[in-house]
């Protein structure tokens, strides 16, 4: 039965630079990069070498620990370089694309007529499996697991997030094929969760082979972790898989066309973007042409992803494997005069979750926030701020501290199996001690994975 959830805790960070709902093209990028660091815990095993020719969908490396999981080239072209780090660790694979794309043919198939094993084999062979992630641990799903449910969030509530209702309009067939394929992978339900505050696009509202839920509230209502916690929580020994809505459509296209078409619509947003809007791009695409002339000059921070969980990149870098937006905001390394812009000032342009500044009188105001932490790291003190933005029935402060002193029993009792680093992004934002909470949780999950799974 469908559920409607309302969460009371959370925080909407209203930033300037929301992308206008216009889809634009960008000059075809001729170089692509697949970073192995985008796949946490992965030890890659190469299947190509520099100079090899590949097609879109050709396997370029495997997961050494689970060799059935393949990673595909997003475009046709030549492998130009294998970039390695310390101890010859593989960091990224560079690909120079050809002018005309060519695809590996995996065969057109109707997922509704396939068995579970046949669907799984199609996803593994085409390189689409890495789009499926698992909770607990928040890594690529293990094909040998039996998930009790699969969750797909139909919206993103993070700052300046892309509007999936706009992006997925007209993609109903591919999305439905993806949902049908996912439904074959679990004996439980596929949960598709809509934003209860808006009217969903027909691609979502007409979806079949899934249970459609609604959730109301502030960010992180759009996080799949929040939805799992309130709809079908994870207990020890259970596994839930998650897939991003755009990646469901990519999976669907694998079945409808027999091709690995790794294209997404991304939002270029932020206060330092001259004309924020949407662009159609391929996974791993160079951002150099996209960002040339479209962002303000000066000290800016370019982020692949959103401001809470994204990765800092340079203007000549590439979009991350799982990212659906690029955000550009001011770099916050300029000194601020104490009386005008410091903590003694009126703070009319400052965002605060409390009523520390007069800006609380303007609740609809949007801000051009920079990267300044507005403080320094200090001892982890109890403030009660984390609990205000963390909509889980979990004690965030106690869980974070149990991870810090590596108490596995306490971590389990406090709910480490239910969370992922992104669930603590708001806690990190409001933390007065300036603790890298997402990094702490990541280390805790790794500890649990090593010792308990």
XYZ file of C-alpha atoms in Angstrom:
453
model
C 0.000 0.000 0.000
C 1.322 3.439 -0.917
C 2.528 5.599 1.918
C 2.535 9.351 2.444
C 5.215 10.546 4.828
C 5.699 13.970 6.378
C 8.993 14.791 8.013
C 9.303 17.676 10.451
C 13.060 17.982 10.659
C 15.425 19.161 7.967
C 16.643 22.341 6.342
C 16.166 23.971 2.952
C 19.247 25.994 2.011
C 18.037 28.578 -0.476
C 20.817 29.586 -2.829
C 20.923 31.960 -5.780
C 21.478 30.488 -9.210
C 18.727 27.930 -9.703
C 18.848 26.461 -13.207
C 16.248 27.819 -15.613
C 14.067 25.038 -17.030
C 15.641 25.140 -20.477
C 17.541 22.237 -22.006
C 20.538 23.395 -24.006
C 23.091 21.590 -26.075
C 26.800 21.849 -25.543
C 29.532 21.355 -28.125
C 30.482 17.680 -28.228
C 33.298 16.959 -25.804
C 36.085 14.905 -27.330
C 37.612 13.616 -24.120
C 36.090 11.628 -21.317
C 37.356 10.321 -18.003
C 36.103 7.479 -15.823
C 37.535 7.926 -12.329
C 37.812 4.723 -10.321
C 37.653 6.841 -7.160
C 33.961 7.484 -7.911
C 33.294 3.868 -6.866
C 34.021 3.590 -3.175
C 35.888 0.465 -2.103
C 36.547 -0.646 -5.674
C 39.807 -2.324 -6.688
C 39.785 -2.080 -10.494
C 41.231 -4.644 -12.865
C 41.882 -3.260 -16.330
C 40.642 -4.984 -19.472
C 42.098 -2.395 -21.845
C 45.409 -0.643 -22.381
C 46.407 2.704 -23.856
C 45.854 2.737 -27.593
C 42.928 0.308 -27.592
C 39.772 1.206 -29.512
C 36.460 0.871 -27.651
C 32.776 1.331 -28.322
C 30.157 2.754 -25.987
C 29.405 -0.189 -23.740
C 32.806 -1.875 -24.117
C 34.173 -3.100 -20.798
C 37.200 -1.067 -19.725
C 37.733 -2.502 -16.239
C 36.268 -4.939 -13.729
C 35.817 -5.043 -9.982
C 38.731 -7.266 -8.947
C 36.808 -8.635 -5.948
C 33.599 -9.209 -7.924
C 34.729 -9.655 -11.545
C 31.164 -10.078 -12.795
C 30.700 -6.312 -12.244
C 31.915 -4.562 -15.382
C 32.449 -0.870 -16.036
C 31.730 0.309 -19.547
C 33.096 3.077 -21.710
C 30.438 5.793 -22.114
C 31.570 6.624 -25.656
C 33.362 5.154 -28.627
C 36.966 6.167 -29.046
C 40.562 5.450 -28.105
C 41.967 4.777 -24.652
C 44.572 7.529 -24.462
C 45.932 7.099 -20.956
C 45.699 5.070 -17.776
C 46.454 7.449 -14.912
C 47.975 5.799 -11.858
C 48.778 7.054 -8.363
C 50.861 5.729 -5.483
C 51.741 2.037 -5.672
C 50.457 2.096 -9.285
C 46.870 2.413 -8.084
C 44.598 3.035 -11.062
C 42.983 6.461 -10.688
C 41.306 7.131 -14.009
C 40.939 5.992 -17.604
C 41.106 8.701 -20.272
C 39.173 8.228 -23.509
C 39.371 10.344 -26.682
C 35.995 10.108 -28.358
C 35.419 9.686 -32.075
C 33.173 12.162 -33.872
C 30.519 9.517 -34.411
C 29.505 7.256 -31.567
C 29.393 3.481 -32.017
C 27.748 1.085 -29.575
C 28.187 -2.477 -28.457
C 25.003 -4.401 -29.241
C 23.521 -6.168 -26.218
C 20.251 -6.975 -27.981
C 16.782 -5.479 -27.610
C 14.905 -7.295 -24.836
C 11.586 -6.943 -23.068
C 12.373 -6.968 -19.332
C 8.824 -8.060 -18.497
C 9.489 -11.380 -20.275
C 12.907 -12.025 -18.763
C 13.768 -13.983 -15.674
C 15.624 -12.489 -12.741
C 18.906 -14.052 -13.869
C 18.447 -12.840 -17.447
C 17.824 -9.266 -16.297
C 20.847 -9.438 -14.028
C 23.024 -10.794 -16.834
C 21.921 -8.007 -19.205
C 22.813 -5.347 -16.630
C 26.172 -6.915 -15.814
C 27.152 -7.433 -19.460
C 26.220 -3.908 -20.536
C 28.055 -2.155 -17.699
C 24.826 -0.735 -16.246
C 25.115 -2.634 -12.959
C 27.267 0.039 -11.201
C 24.201 2.331 -11.211
C 22.703 0.070 -8.529
C 23.992 0.814 -5.028
C 23.312 -0.990 -1.778
C 22.447 -0.065 1.771
C 24.041 -0.691 4.187
C 27.566 0.551 3.342
C 26.539 2.648 0.300
C 28.658 0.876 -2.309
C 27.866 -0.833 -5.624
C 25.326 -3.596 -5.041
C 26.485 -7.185 -4.786
C 24.760 -9.228 -7.545
C 24.680 -12.238 -5.203
C 22.508 -10.457 -2.650
C 18.729 -10.723 -2.395
C 17.480 -7.184 -1.673
C 14.322 -6.909 0.365
C 13.371 -3.775 -1.639
C 14.683 -1.325 -4.229
C 14.244 2.413 -3.739
C 14.126 5.113 -6.413
C 13.687 8.761 -5.436
C 11.842 10.830 -8.029
C 13.234 14.114 -6.733
C 16.317 15.695 -5.235
C 15.852 18.191 -2.418
C 19.474 19.305 -2.020
C 20.443 22.938 -2.738
C 20.048 23.944 -6.412
C 19.234 20.332 -7.284
C 17.979 19.479 -10.777
C 14.236 19.115 -11.214
C 13.670 15.469 -12.178
C 10.069 16.182 -13.191
C 11.445 18.541 -15.847
C 14.348 16.298 -16.854
C 12.348 13.087 -17.148
C 9.461 14.591 -19.113
C 9.168 12.488 -22.268
C 11.360 9.710 -20.863
C 8.450 7.646 -19.583
C 9.109 4.588 -21.787
C 12.760 4.276 -20.791
C 11.956 4.908 -17.135
C 9.182 2.301 -17.135
C 11.459 -0.271 -18.768
C 14.047 0.423 -16.070
C 11.499 0.051 -13.277
C 10.222 -3.213 -14.757
C 13.770 -4.555 -14.974
C 14.468 -3.583 -11.355
C 11.234 -5.234 -10.207
C 12.639 -8.564 -11.433
C 15.644 -8.253 -9.123
C 13.771 -8.315 -5.822
C 11.104 -10.478 -4.257
C 9.998 -7.365 -2.397
C 8.822 -4.051 -3.759
C 10.302 -1.319 -5.896
C 9.509 1.911 -4.040
C 9.224 5.048 -6.180
C 8.963 8.084 -3.913
C 7.514 11.342 -5.222
C 7.729 14.856 -3.832
C 4.478 15.378 -1.964
C 4.813 19.159 -2.297
C 4.592 19.209 -6.111
C 2.789 17.498 -8.979
C 4.958 14.751 -10.422
C 5.586 14.306 -14.140
C 3.617 11.527 -15.829
C 6.862 9.567 -16.268
C 6.709 9.047 -12.498
C 3.007 9.223 -11.672
C 2.088 6.630 -14.344
C 4.871 4.208 -13.436
C 3.874 0.556 -12.957
C 5.560 -2.452 -11.332
C 6.350 -0.311 -8.304
C 4.774 1.153 -5.188
C 4.437 4.923 -5.458
C 4.919 6.780 -2.179
C 4.946 10.471 -1.354
C 7.051 12.369 1.124
C 6.601 15.935 2.332
C 9.117 18.088 4.088
C 12.404 19.893 3.858
C 15.730 18.540 2.687
C 16.753 15.674 3.056
C 13.250 14.493 2.101
C 14.605 13.719 -1.380
C 17.469 11.566 -0.059
C 16.784 7.904 -0.582
C 18.133 7.186 2.901
C 15.409 9.303 4.491
C 12.793 7.499 2.408
C 14.103 4.040 3.333
C 14.093 4.936 7.037
C 10.450 6.056 7.011
C 9.011 3.536 4.520
C 10.910 0.255 4.976
C 13.817 0.529 7.454
C 16.873 -1.717 7.241
C 17.706 -4.150 10.030
C 20.953 -6.006 10.512
C 21.328 -8.703 7.867
C 18.982 -7.014 5.398
C 19.956 -5.343 2.133
C 18.195 -2.619 0.164
C 19.271 -1.406 -3.277
C 18.934 2.158 -4.557
C 19.056 3.700 -8.047
C 18.947 7.331 -9.181
C 15.934 8.236 -11.338
C 18.026 9.227 -14.401
C 20.018 6.012 -14.089
C 16.773 4.016 -14.113
C 16.151 5.506 -17.579
C 19.678 4.525 -18.705
C 18.963 0.973 -17.524
C 15.671 1.078 -19.401
C 17.421 2.161 -22.615
C 19.760 -0.832 -22.324
C 16.697 -3.074 -22.717
C 14.799 -0.930 -25.244
C 17.720 -0.294 -27.601
C 20.338 -2.873 -26.653
C 22.809 -0.003 -26.220
C 24.603 1.535 -23.256
C 23.539 5.155 -23.748
C 25.076 6.848 -20.712
C 23.524 10.264 -21.214
C 22.040 12.472 -18.547
C 20.613 15.977 -18.339
C 22.599 17.934 -15.778
C 21.910 21.268 -14.116
C 24.608 23.945 -14.288
C 23.671 26.102 -11.306
C 25.026 28.472 -8.701
C 25.410 32.178 -8.031
C 28.591 32.347 -10.157
C 26.933 30.918 -13.271
C 25.933 33.613 -15.763
C 22.917 31.790 -17.183
C 22.050 28.694 -15.128
C 20.202 26.034 -17.115
C 20.175 22.374 -18.088
C 22.543 20.575 -20.466
C 22.507 17.102 -21.961
C 25.842 15.404 -21.360
C 27.429 11.972 -21.270
C 28.861 10.465 -18.103
C 32.524 11.383 -17.647
C 32.328 14.239 -20.146
C 34.852 17.082 -20.053
C 33.386 20.260 -18.581
C 35.864 22.604 -20.260
C 33.588 23.616 -23.158
C 30.549 23.816 -20.900
C 32.199 26.159 -18.404
C 34.018 28.378 -20.908
C 32.248 31.741 -20.895
C 29.348 30.527 -18.749
C 30.746 31.276 -15.286
C 32.016 34.442 -13.686
C 35.737 35.136 -13.553
C 37.553 35.401 -10.246
C 37.752 33.118 -7.258
C 35.033 30.526 -7.629
C 34.544 26.961 -6.410
C 33.434 24.494 -9.069
C 31.683 21.437 -7.634
C 30.696 18.259 -9.425
C 27.456 17.563 -7.569
C 25.719 19.718 -4.988
C 27.277 21.999 -2.391
C 26.693 19.529 0.463
C 28.048 16.281 -0.978
C 29.797 17.129 -4.270
C 33.469 17.029 -5.223
C 35.682 20.063 -5.782
C 36.951 20.060 -9.368
C 38.686 22.403 -11.792
C 37.264 24.052 -14.904
C 39.074 21.577 -17.176
C 37.917 18.539 -15.201
C 35.135 16.034 -15.895
C 31.728 15.372 -14.395
C 31.534 12.586 -11.824
C 30.002 9.199 -12.606
C 27.016 9.646 -10.266
C 26.536 13.426 -10.480
C 23.528 15.190 -12.012
C 24.567 18.788 -11.461
C 27.546 21.132 -11.528
C 27.508 23.967 -9.019
C 29.633 27.106 -9.054
C 29.760 29.330 -5.938
C 32.187 31.994 -4.623
C 35.405 30.800 -3.017
C 35.332 31.921 0.600
C 38.971 32.748 1.205
C 38.644 36.535 1.481
C 38.984 38.140 4.947
C 35.809 39.718 6.322
C 35.861 42.910 8.367
C 34.566 42.159 11.837
C 31.996 44.960 12.132
C 30.526 44.911 8.624
C 30.672 41.305 7.419
C 32.028 39.534 10.518
C 30.102 38.124 13.466
C 29.474 41.637 14.855
C 27.696 42.810 11.712
C 23.891 42.873 11.241
C 24.142 39.780 9.034
C 21.362 40.754 6.599
C 23.118 38.761 3.881
C 23.982 35.813 6.091
C 22.151 32.520 6.240
C 21.542 31.075 9.679
C 19.447 28.214 10.995
C 18.924 30.198 14.181
C 17.772 33.755 14.685
C 21.341 34.961 15.125
C 20.980 37.538 12.342
C 18.182 39.783 11.122
C 18.005 37.730 7.933
C 15.518 35.460 9.736
C 12.952 38.222 9.045
C 13.200 37.330 5.320
C 12.434 33.566 5.166
C 12.151 33.491 1.365
C 15.468 35.205 0.739
C 18.029 33.390 -1.437
C 21.728 33.663 -0.653
C 25.026 33.683 -2.550
C 26.874 31.673 0.063
C 30.609 31.070 -0.294
C 32.763 28.195 0.914
C 33.914 29.901 4.134
C 33.393 27.673 7.167
C 32.901 30.774 9.352
C 34.857 29.162 12.138
C 37.604 26.681 12.855
C 37.690 23.068 13.869
C 37.382 22.503 17.590
C 36.402 19.834 20.096
C 33.169 18.036 19.273
C 30.698 19.674 21.624
C 27.042 18.912 22.264
C 24.862 21.686 20.829
C 21.589 20.004 19.868
C 21.885 21.454 16.351
C 22.389 18.107 14.593
C 19.109 16.711 15.900
C 17.168 19.638 14.367
C 18.126 18.732 10.792
C 18.383 14.939 11.014
C 14.947 13.368 10.291
C 15.849 9.844 11.398
C 14.813 8.092 14.591
C 18.521 7.869 15.368
C 20.728 9.852 17.760
C 23.188 11.476 15.344
C 25.640 12.845 17.918
C 25.944 9.514 19.729
C 26.335 7.593 16.466
C 29.077 9.912 15.221
C 30.982 9.596 18.487
C 30.646 5.809 18.499
C 32.250 5.801 15.048
C 35.046 8.074 16.252
C 36.086 5.637 18.967
C 35.321 2.582 16.822
C 32.752 0.886 19.071
C 31.194 -1.557 16.598
C 28.537 -2.854 18.994
C 27.366 0.658 19.742
C 27.441 1.622 16.065
C 25.092 -1.274 15.304
C 22.749 -0.402 18.148
C 22.624 3.248 17.073
C 21.702 2.457 13.453
C 24.875 2.534 11.354
C 23.280 0.069 8.893
C 20.622 2.602 7.916
C 22.768 5.583 7.031
C 25.141 6.787 4.336
C 27.465 9.796 4.378
C 24.993 11.938 2.407
C 22.419 11.516 5.189
C 24.748 13.503 7.457
C 25.478 16.323 4.990
C 23.147 18.746 6.765
C 24.620 17.763 10.132
C 28.046 18.670 8.762
C 26.684 21.985 7.445
C 25.261 23.078 10.809
C 28.019 21.578 12.986
C 29.555 24.347 15.099
C 32.627 22.174 15.715
C 33.325 22.017 11.943
C 33.733 18.235 12.011
C 33.930 16.394 8.667
C 30.969 14.268 9.666
C 30.431 12.659 6.265
C 34.031 11.444 6.314
C 33.563 10.093 9.839
C 30.454 8.133 8.793
C 32.246 6.810 5.701
C 35.043 5.439 7.886
C 32.472 3.904 10.220
C 30.741 2.122 7.346
C 34.077 0.823 6.084
C 34.836 -0.487 9.578
C 31.485 -2.265 9.717
C 31.965 -3.707 6.217
C 35.386 -5.090 7.157
C 34.495 -6.452 10.581
C 30.803 -7.397 10.416
C 29.855 -8.309 6.838
